[in-house]
Amino acid sequence: MQALRYDRYGPADRLYVAEVPEPACPAGGFKLRVRAVGLNPLDWKIRAGHLALVPVFDRPPRGVGCDFAGEIVGVGGGATRHFVGQRVFGSLPPFGRQGALAEMIAVAGDQVAALPDGVGFETAAALPIAGGTAVQALEDHAQLQPGQKLLVTGAAGGVGHFAVQLGKHLGATVTAVCGPANVDFVRGLGADAVIDYTHEDFLRRNENFDVVFDAACSSDYLACRRVLVPTGVYVNTSGSAGAALRTMGAGIYARLATAQRAVALVLANRRPMWERLGRYAAAGVLRPQIAPPIGLTGVAAAQRTMETGHGRGKIVVTLP
Ligand SMILES: NC(=O)c1ccc[n+]([C@@H]2O[C@H](COP(=O)([O-])OP(=O)(O)OC[C@H]3O[C@@H](n4cnc5c(N)ncnc54)[C@H](OP(=O)(O)O)[C@@H]3O)[C@@H](O)[C@H]2O)c1
């Protein structure tokens, strides 16, 4: 079967389509025919070696991609819940050598959820990491309530565009921060106010927010605390080791010295989250904005675009 691989950490031109053996069907898990894969910044950060010093990440040769949607073609001994032919979606743990960008993948039983009727493969593949991050940030960490004021940075990106949609669904007033090319896009997602960060710094606004979701990690808690209400919550996406460590430290300070909270998000990437996302997609709450789908050979160019840090919505790869 075909799979996208790389043999050494480095730039996107290290990616190549390889002919590799099909994976075996794992005990307690499933073998899937992959139909669509959603790309995330995590994919290129691993390939570029940004996580090379984190011991739990297997070194190359490796496959590429985590978020997948497809059909079950094999059920391992002891596996329950799913059956051959069922449409499912989910996300592979990012640590291992297997990538989702392959014709067939092997997944553990708790890595997949059934795809609700009416939700297509491309939509489902766009959901797991970016949608899960938005849901976990706003519902679990911030516990966003109707009538509260939410500010989202990186509002046009994979995570941010879901956060704008979910914030509106939860009844918040949403202020979205993005670059000039994305103002109309973000307004179209339902944002109540849009701040073009090249014209205005939200930190200088005379306005307070109940929740700042710093999806782009373009700020930090210590800067944002003055635009948070006294019980406000700052959440970021741990987009870099520095952002994660700063926010963890700030979180301790916030708990000890203030009534605010600061959270560096680590995604709980398991079936219960995929099931929540499936329900939100089926209900039309989360509507991934997807660029025209690409094939395996288009991934290197797509990752180069993502590496600029100015992604809009989601990029999805379809497999035959
Ligand atoms: N911890 C986790 O489990 C987890 C999960 C998902 C994502 N992440 C991380 O979260 C970050 C965002 O992910 P993503 O998928 O949303 O990436 P993305 O699709 O590339 O989006 C990033 C967005 O940031 C915006 N941006 C860049 N500079 C900005 C600034 N100064 N102010 C406001 N917005 C700015 C860009 O929009 P403009 O072009 O409009 O500037 C772009 O839309 C990445 O670092 C990713 O690795 C972490």
Short mmCIF file of C-alpha atoms and ligand atoms in Angstrom, two decimals:
data_model
loop_
_atom_site.label_atom_id
_atom_site.label_comp_id
_atom_site.label_asym_id
_atom_site.label_seq_id
_atom_site.Cartn_x
_atom_site.Cartn_y
_atom_site.Cartn_z
CA MET A 1 0.00 0.00 0.00
CA GLN A 2 1.04 3.65 -0.31
CA ALA A 3 2.00 5.78 2.69
CA LEU A 4 3.68 9.14 3.18
CA ARG A 5 7.00 8.79 4.98
CA TYR A 6 10.23 10.58 5.89
CA ASP A 7 13.54 9.06 6.97
CA ARG A 8 15.15 12.03 8.77
CA TYR A 9 13.91 15.13 10.57
CA GLY A 10 14.05 18.18 8.31
CA PRO A 11 12.17 20.30 5.77
CA ALA A 12 9.02 19.29 3.89
CA ASP A 13 10.96 18.02 0.86
CA ARG A 14 11.97 15.01 2.99
CA LEU A 15 8.41 13.67 2.50
CA TYR A 16 7.95 10.89 -0.06
CA VAL A 17 5.26 8.41 -1.04
CA ALA A 18 6.51 4.90 -0.20
CA GLU A 19 5.22 1.42 -0.95
CA VAL A 20 4.96 -0.30 2.46
CA PRO A 21 3.29 -3.46 3.84
CA GLU A 22 -0.25 -3.14 5.15
CA PRO A 23 -0.44 -3.06 8.96
CA ALA A 24 -1.78 -6.09 10.83
CA CYS A 25 -5.11 -5.80 12.60
CA PRO A 26 -4.20 -5.16 16.28
CA ALA A 27 -5.68 -7.18 19.17
CA GLY A 28 -8.40 -5.09 20.80
CA GLY A 29 -8.33 -2.63 17.91
CA PHE A 30 -9.19 -2.17 14.26
CA LYS A 31 -7.69 -2.01 10.79
CA LEU A 32 -9.05 0.87 8.70
CA ARG A 33 -9.11 1.92 5.07
CA VAL A 34 -8.29 5.64 5.33
CA ARG A 35 -10.51 7.98 3.30
CA ALA A 36 -9.44 11.41 4.56
CA VAL A 37 -6.74 12.88 6.80
CA GLY A 38 -6.82 16.34 8.37
CA LEU A 39 -3.47 18.14 8.65
CA ASN A 40 -2.35 19.93 11.83
CA PRO A 41 0.70 22.06 12.76
CA LEU A 42 1.74 19.16 15.02
CA ASP A 43 2.48 17.07 11.88
CA TRP A 44 5.06 19.47 10.50
CA LYS A 45 6.48 20.30 13.94
CA ILE A 46 7.27 16.59 14.45
CA ARG A 47 8.73 16.28 10.92
CA ALA A 48 10.88 19.38 11.40
CA GLY A 49 12.35 17.89 14.59
CA HIS A 50 10.80 20.38 17.03
CA LEU A 51 9.92 17.47 19.35
CA ALA A 52 13.10 15.47 18.74
CA LEU A 53 14.20 15.88 22.34
CA VAL A 54 10.90 14.63 23.77
CA PRO A 55 11.73 10.97 24.50
CA VAL A 56 8.19 9.59 23.98
CA PHE A 57 8.29 10.52 20.26
CA ASP A 58 9.67 7.74 18.04
CA ARG A 59 12.44 8.97 15.78
CA PRO A 60 12.26 8.68 11.94
CA PRO A 61 11.72 6.77 9.75
CA ARG A 62 8.15 7.80 10.42
CA GLY A 63 4.78 8.29 8.81
CA VAL A 64 2.87 11.58 8.79
CA GLY A 65 -0.46 12.74 10.17
CA CYS A 66 -2.77 11.95 13.07
CA ASP A 67 -6.42 12.84 12.29
CA PHE A 68 -8.20 10.30 10.11
CA ALA A 69 -11.61 9.18 8.88
CA GLY A 70 -12.27 5.89 7.10
CA GLU A 71 -13.95 2.50 7.09
CA ILE A 72 -13.21 -0.50 9.26
CA VAL A 73 -11.83 -3.43 7.26
CA GLY A 74 -10.67 -5.63 10.16
CA VAL A 75 -11.67 -6.18 13.80
CA GLY A 76 -8.99 -7.46 16.20
CA GLY A 77 -9.66 -10.13 18.81
CA GLY A 78 -11.47 -8.69 21.83
CA ALA A 79 -12.43 -5.45 20.08
CA THR A 80 -15.98 -4.28 20.61
CA ARG A 81 -18.16 -1.29 19.57
CA HIS A 82 -17.33 -1.27 15.84
CA PHE A 83 -17.85 -3.63 12.88
CA VAL A 84 -16.41 -4.22 9.41
CA GLY A 85 -17.73 -1.61 6.98
CA GLN A 86 -18.53 0.96 9.69
CA ARG A 87 -17.46 4.57 9.07
CA VAL A 88 -15.29 5.89 11.90
CA PHE A 89 -12.93 8.75 12.68
CA GLY A 90 -10.33 9.63 15.28
CA SER A 91 -6.70 10.52 15.81
CA LEU A 92 -3.55 8.43 16.12
CA PRO A 93 -1.31 9.20 19.10
CA PRO A 94 1.43 11.46 17.67
CA PHE A 95 4.26 9.55 19.36
CA GLY A 96 4.45 6.46 17.14
CA ARG A 97 5.95 5.75 13.70
CA GLN A 98 2.66 5.02 12.01
CA GLY A 99 1.12 8.04 10.27
CA ALA A 100 -2.49 8.45 9.23
CA LEU A 101 -1.43 9.39 5.66
CA ALA A 102 -1.56 5.79 4.42
CA GLU A 103 -4.09 3.66 2.61
CA MET A 104 -4.54 1.43 5.68
CA ILE A 105 -3.85 2.06 9.36
CA ALA A 106 -4.10 0.06 12.59
CA VAL A 107 -5.82 1.80 15.50
CA ALA A 108 -6.39 0.96 19.16
CA GLY A 109 -9.97 0.47 20.32
CA ASP A 110 -10.13 3.78 22.21
CA GLN A 111 -8.82 5.86 19.29
CA VAL A 112 -11.93 5.70 17.13
CA ALA A 113 -15.54 6.81 17.29
CA ALA A 114 -18.42 6.06 14.95
CA LEU A 115 -19.07 8.69 12.32
CA PRO A 116 -22.60 10.03 12.70
CA ASP A 117 -24.93 9.75 9.70
CA GLY A 118 -24.70 12.80 7.48
CA VAL A 119 -21.12 13.67 8.47
CA GLY A 120 -18.71 13.05 5.59
CA PHE A 121 -15.15 11.70 5.76
CA GLU A 122 -13.56 15.07 4.98
CA THR A 123 -15.54 16.88 7.66
CA ALA A 124 -14.74 14.17 10.21
CA ALA A 125 -11.01 14.15 9.40
CA ALA A 126 -10.90 17.92 9.99
CA LEU A 127 -12.28 17.63 13.51
CA PRO A 128 -10.16 15.69 16.02
CA ILE A 129 -7.13 17.73 17.11
CA ALA A 130 -8.32 21.23 16.17
CA GLY A 131 -11.97 20.73 17.14
CA GLY A 132 -11.02 18.81 20.28
CA THR A 133 -8.70 21.60 21.36
CA ALA A 134 -11.44 24.22 20.92
CA VAL A 135 -14.01 22.10 22.81
CA GLN A 136 -11.64 21.27 25.65
CA ALA A 137 -10.51 24.90 25.97
CA LEU A 138 -13.95 26.49 26.05
CA GLU A 139 -16.10 23.82 27.69
CA ASP A 140 -13.74 21.97 30.02
CA HIS A 141 -11.10 24.53 31.04
CA ALA A 142 -12.93 27.87 30.69
CA GLN A 143 -16.45 26.50 31.32
CA LEU A 144 -17.71 29.28 29.06
CA GLN A 145 -21.23 30.44 30.02
CA PRO A 146 -23.98 32.17 28.02
CA GLY A 147 -23.56 35.94 28.12
CA GLN A 148 -19.82 35.82 28.82
CA LYS A 149 -17.27 37.62 26.68
CA LEU A 150 -14.74 35.46 24.84
CA LEU A 151 -11.67 36.63 22.91
CA VAL A 152 -10.00 34.17 20.48
CA THR A 153 -6.58 34.74 18.90
CA GLY A 154 -5.67 32.82 15.74
CA ALA A 155 -9.40 32.94 15.02
CA ALA A 156 -9.01 31.99 11.34
CA GLY A 157 -6.83 28.94 12.02
CA GLY A 158 -7.77 25.32 12.47
CA VAL A 159 -8.37 25.63 16.23
CA GLY A 160 -9.55 29.23 16.26
CA HIS A 161 -12.24 28.88 13.61
CA PHE A 162 -13.84 26.06 15.62
CA ALA A 163 -13.56 28.16 18.80
CA VAL A 164 -15.44 31.07 17.19
CA GLN A 165 -18.24 28.72 16.11
CA LEU A 166 -18.42 26.98 19.51
CA GLY A 167 -18.24 30.25 21.44
CA LYS A 168 -21.30 31.53 19.58
CA HIS A 169 -23.10 28.23 20.11
CA LEU A 170 -22.44 28.44 23.86
CA GLY A 171 -24.00 31.90 23.95
CA ALA A 172 -20.88 34.01 24.40
CA THR A 173 -20.09 37.33 22.75
CA VAL A 174 -17.08 36.49 20.61
CA THR A 175 -14.25 38.84 19.69
CA ALA A 176 -11.96 37.29 17.08
CA VAL A 177 -8.34 38.36 16.49
CA CYS A 178 -6.80 37.66 13.08
CA GLY A 179 -4.70 39.14 10.30
CA PRO A 180 -6.04 41.46 7.57
CA ALA A 181 -6.55 38.68 4.99
CA ASN A 182 -8.90 36.81 7.33
CA VAL A 183 -11.21 39.53 8.65
CA ASP A 184 -14.11 38.66 6.33
CA PHE A 185 -13.55 34.92 6.81
CA VAL A 186 -13.76 35.24 10.59
CA ARG A 187 -16.77 37.54 10.44
CA GLY A 188 -18.47 34.88 8.30
CA LEU A 189 -17.96 32.35 11.10
CA GLY A 190 -20.22 34.45 13.31
CA ALA A 191 -17.77 36.54 15.36
CA ASP A 192 -19.46 39.56 16.97
CA ALA A 193 -16.32 41.71 16.67
CA VAL A 194 -13.11 41.24 14.70
CA ILE A 195 -9.75 42.77 15.58
CA ASP A 196 -7.11 42.92 12.84
CA TYR A 197 -3.93 42.57 14.89
CA THR A 198 -1.92 44.58 12.35
CA HIS A 199 -4.13 47.60 13.15
CA GLU A 200 -5.05 47.15 16.77
CA ASP A 201 -3.58 45.43 19.84
CA PHE A 202 -6.41 43.83 21.83
CA LEU A 203 -4.34 44.33 24.98
CA ARG A 204 -4.77 48.09 24.58
CA ARG A 205 -8.55 47.90 24.30
CA ASN A 206 -10.52 49.30 27.16
CA GLU A 207 -12.50 46.07 27.35
CA ASN A 208 -12.48 43.05 29.65
CA PHE A 209 -13.13 39.42 28.76
CA ASP A 210 -14.26 36.45 30.82
CA VAL A 211 -12.14 34.13 28.69
CA VAL A 212 -9.12 34.70 26.47
CA PHE A 213 -8.46 31.63 24.31
CA ASP A 214 -5.02 32.28 22.86
CA ALA A 215 -5.22 29.67 20.09
CA ALA A 216 -2.31 31.27 18.21
CA CYS A 217 -0.15 31.53 21.37
CA SER A 218 0.50 35.11 20.23
CA SER A 219 0.31 36.49 23.78
CA ASP A 220 0.60 35.12 27.33
CA TYR A 221 -1.22 35.20 30.65
CA LEU A 222 0.89 37.95 32.20
CA ALA A 223 0.05 40.28 29.28
CA CYS A 224 -3.61 39.19 29.10
CA ARG A 225 -4.47 39.36 32.79
CA ARG A 226 -5.25 43.07 32.56
CA VAL A 227 -7.94 42.43 29.90
CA LEU A 228 -9.42 39.54 31.93
CA VAL A 229 -12.18 40.07 34.50
CA PRO A 230 -11.03 39.29 38.09
CA THR A 231 -12.26 35.67 37.77
CA GLY A 232 -11.24 35.37 34.10
CA VAL A 233 -9.56 32.38 32.44
CA TYR A 234 -6.63 32.42 30.00
CA VAL A 235 -6.13 29.23 27.95
CA ASN A 236 -3.50 28.68 25.28
CA THR A 237 -2.71 25.75 23.01
CA SER A 238 0.85 25.02 24.27
CA GLY A 239 1.94 25.84 20.72
CA SER A 240 5.63 25.75 21.69
CA ALA A 241 7.62 24.47 24.66
CA GLY A 242 8.17 28.09 25.73
CA ALA A 243 4.45 28.93 25.59
CA ALA A 244 3.56 25.79 27.54
CA LEU A 245 6.19 26.30 30.26
CA ARG A 246 5.41 30.02 30.66
CA THR A 247 1.72 29.29 31.01
CA MET A 248 2.27 26.44 33.49
CA GLY A 249 4.33 28.81 35.65
CA ALA A 250 1.74 31.55 35.23
CA GLY A 251 -0.99 29.08 36.15
CA ILE A 252 0.66 28.45 39.53
CA TYR A 253 1.00 32.20 40.13
CA ALA A 254 -2.62 32.84 39.09
CA ARG A 255 -3.95 30.18 41.48
CA LEU A 256 -1.88 31.44 44.42
CA ALA A 257 -2.21 35.20 43.91
CA THR A 258 -5.42 35.86 41.95
CA ALA A 259 -8.92 34.56 41.28
CA GLN A 260 -7.96 34.10 37.62
CA ARG A 261 -6.71 30.92 35.98
CA ALA A 262 -4.11 30.23 33.29
CA VAL A 263 -4.11 26.90 31.47
CA ALA A 264 -1.65 25.38 28.97
CA LEU A 265 -3.88 22.91 27.15
CA VAL A 266 -2.88 19.29 26.58
CA LEU A 267 -5.51 17.58 24.46
CA ALA A 268 -7.33 14.55 25.89
CA ASN A 269 -7.21 12.74 22.54
CA ARG A 270 -9.43 9.71 23.06
CA ARG A 271 -12.83 8.35 21.97
CA PRO A 272 -14.99 10.40 24.39
CA MET A 273 -13.71 13.58 22.77
CA TRP A 274 -14.27 12.25 19.22
CA GLU A 275 -17.83 11.35 20.20
CA ARG A 276 -18.45 14.91 21.44
CA LEU A 277 -17.07 16.28 18.18
CA GLY A 278 -19.21 13.90 16.12
CA ARG A 279 -22.33 15.15 17.90
CA TYR A 280 -21.35 18.78 17.33
CA ALA A 281 -20.64 18.14 13.64
CA ALA A 282 -23.92 16.27 13.16
CA ALA A 283 -25.78 19.16 14.80
CA GLY A 284 -24.03 21.70 12.53
CA VAL A 285 -22.34 23.45 15.47
CA LEU A 286 -18.81 22.69 14.24
CA ARG A 287 -18.54 23.30 10.49
CA PRO A 288 -14.92 22.86 9.36
CA GLN A 289 -13.94 25.29 6.64
CA ILE A 290 -11.87 23.10 4.33
CA ALA A 291 -9.65 24.16 1.43
CA PRO A 292 -10.08 22.06 -1.76
CA PRO A 293 -8.84 18.57 -0.78
CA ILE A 294 -5.35 17.48 -1.84
CA GLY A 295 -3.68 14.09 -2.44
CA LEU A 296 -0.61 12.53 -0.80
CA THR A 297 1.74 14.32 -3.20
CA GLY A 298 0.32 17.72 -2.20
CA VAL A 299 1.15 17.37 1.50
CA ALA A 300 4.68 18.81 1.33
CA ALA A 301 3.43 22.05 -0.25
CA ALA A 302 0.53 22.21 2.22
CA GLN A 303 2.90 21.82 5.16
CA ARG A 304 5.13 24.61 3.81
CA THR A 305 2.06 26.86 3.77
CA MET A 306 1.12 25.82 7.30
CA GLU A 307 4.64 26.55 8.51
CA THR A 308 4.10 30.24 7.76
CA GLY A 309 1.72 30.25 10.78
CA HIS A 310 -1.12 31.77 8.75
CA GLY A 311 -3.36 28.79 8.09
CA ARG A 312 -7.03 29.39 7.35
CA GLY A 313 -9.53 26.70 8.37
CA LYS A 314 -8.42 23.15 7.67
CA ILE A 315 -6.45 21.31 4.98
CA VAL A 316 -7.66 17.77 4.30
CA VAL A 317 -5.99 15.02 2.24
CA THR A 318 -8.28 12.53 0.52
CA LEU A 319 -7.20 8.99 -0.33
CA PRO A 320 -8.71 6.95 -3.14
N1 LIG B 1 -1.81 21.40 22.77
C1 LIG B 1 -2.47 20.78 21.82
O1 LIG B 1 -2.92 19.65 22.00
C2 LIG B 1 -2.71 21.50 20.50
C3 LIG B 1 -3.76 21.09 19.69
C4 LIG B 1 -4.00 21.80 18.51
C5 LIG B 1 -3.17 22.86 18.14
N2 LIG B 1 -2.13 23.20 18.94
C6 LIG B 1 -1.26 24.34 18.57
O2 LIG B 1 -2.09 25.48 18.46
C7 LIG B 1 -1.58 26.37 17.49
C8 LIG B 1 -2.69 26.73 16.50
O3 LIG B 1 -3.07 25.57 15.79
P1 LIG B 1 -3.95 25.70 14.47
O4 LIG B 1 -4.24 24.34 13.99
O5 LIG B 1 -5.08 26.63 14.73
O6 LIG B 1 -2.90 26.42 13.50
P2 LIG B 1 -3.16 27.22 12.12
O7 LIG B 1 -4.31 26.61 11.41
O8 LIG B 1 -1.85 27.34 11.45
O9 LIG B 1 -3.65 28.65 12.59
C9 LIG B 1 -2.81 29.55 13.23
C10 LIG B 1 -3.48 30.90 13.13
O10 LIG B 1 -2.76 31.84 13.90
C11 LIG B 1 -2.99 33.11 13.31
N3 LIG B 1 -2.00 34.07 13.79
C12 LIG B 1 -0.69 34.11 13.48
N4 LIG B 1 -0.14 35.15 14.14
C13 LIG B 1 -1.13 35.73 14.89
C14 LIG B 1 -1.19 36.82 15.79
N5 LIG B 1 -0.10 37.54 16.08
N6 LIG B 1 -2.37 37.12 16.38
C15 LIG B 1 -3.48 36.42 16.11
N7 LIG B 1 -3.50 35.36 15.25
C16 LIG B 1 -2.32 35.03 14.66
C17 LIG B 1 -3.01 32.87 11.83
O11 LIG B 1 -3.97 33.74 11.25
P3 LIG B 1 -3.61 35.08 10.45
O12 LIG B 1 -3.13 34.66 9.10
O13 LIG B 1 -4.95 35.74 10.42
O14 LIG B 1 -2.56 35.75 11.20
C18 LIG B 1 -3.55 31.43 11.72
O15 LIG B 1 -4.89 31.43 11.29
C19 LIG B 1 -0.40 25.66 16.84
O16 LIG B 1 0.78 26.11 17.45
C20 LIG B 1 -0.64 24.20 17.20
O17 LIG B 1 0.55 23.45 17.22
C21 LIG B 1 -1.89 22.56 20.11
#
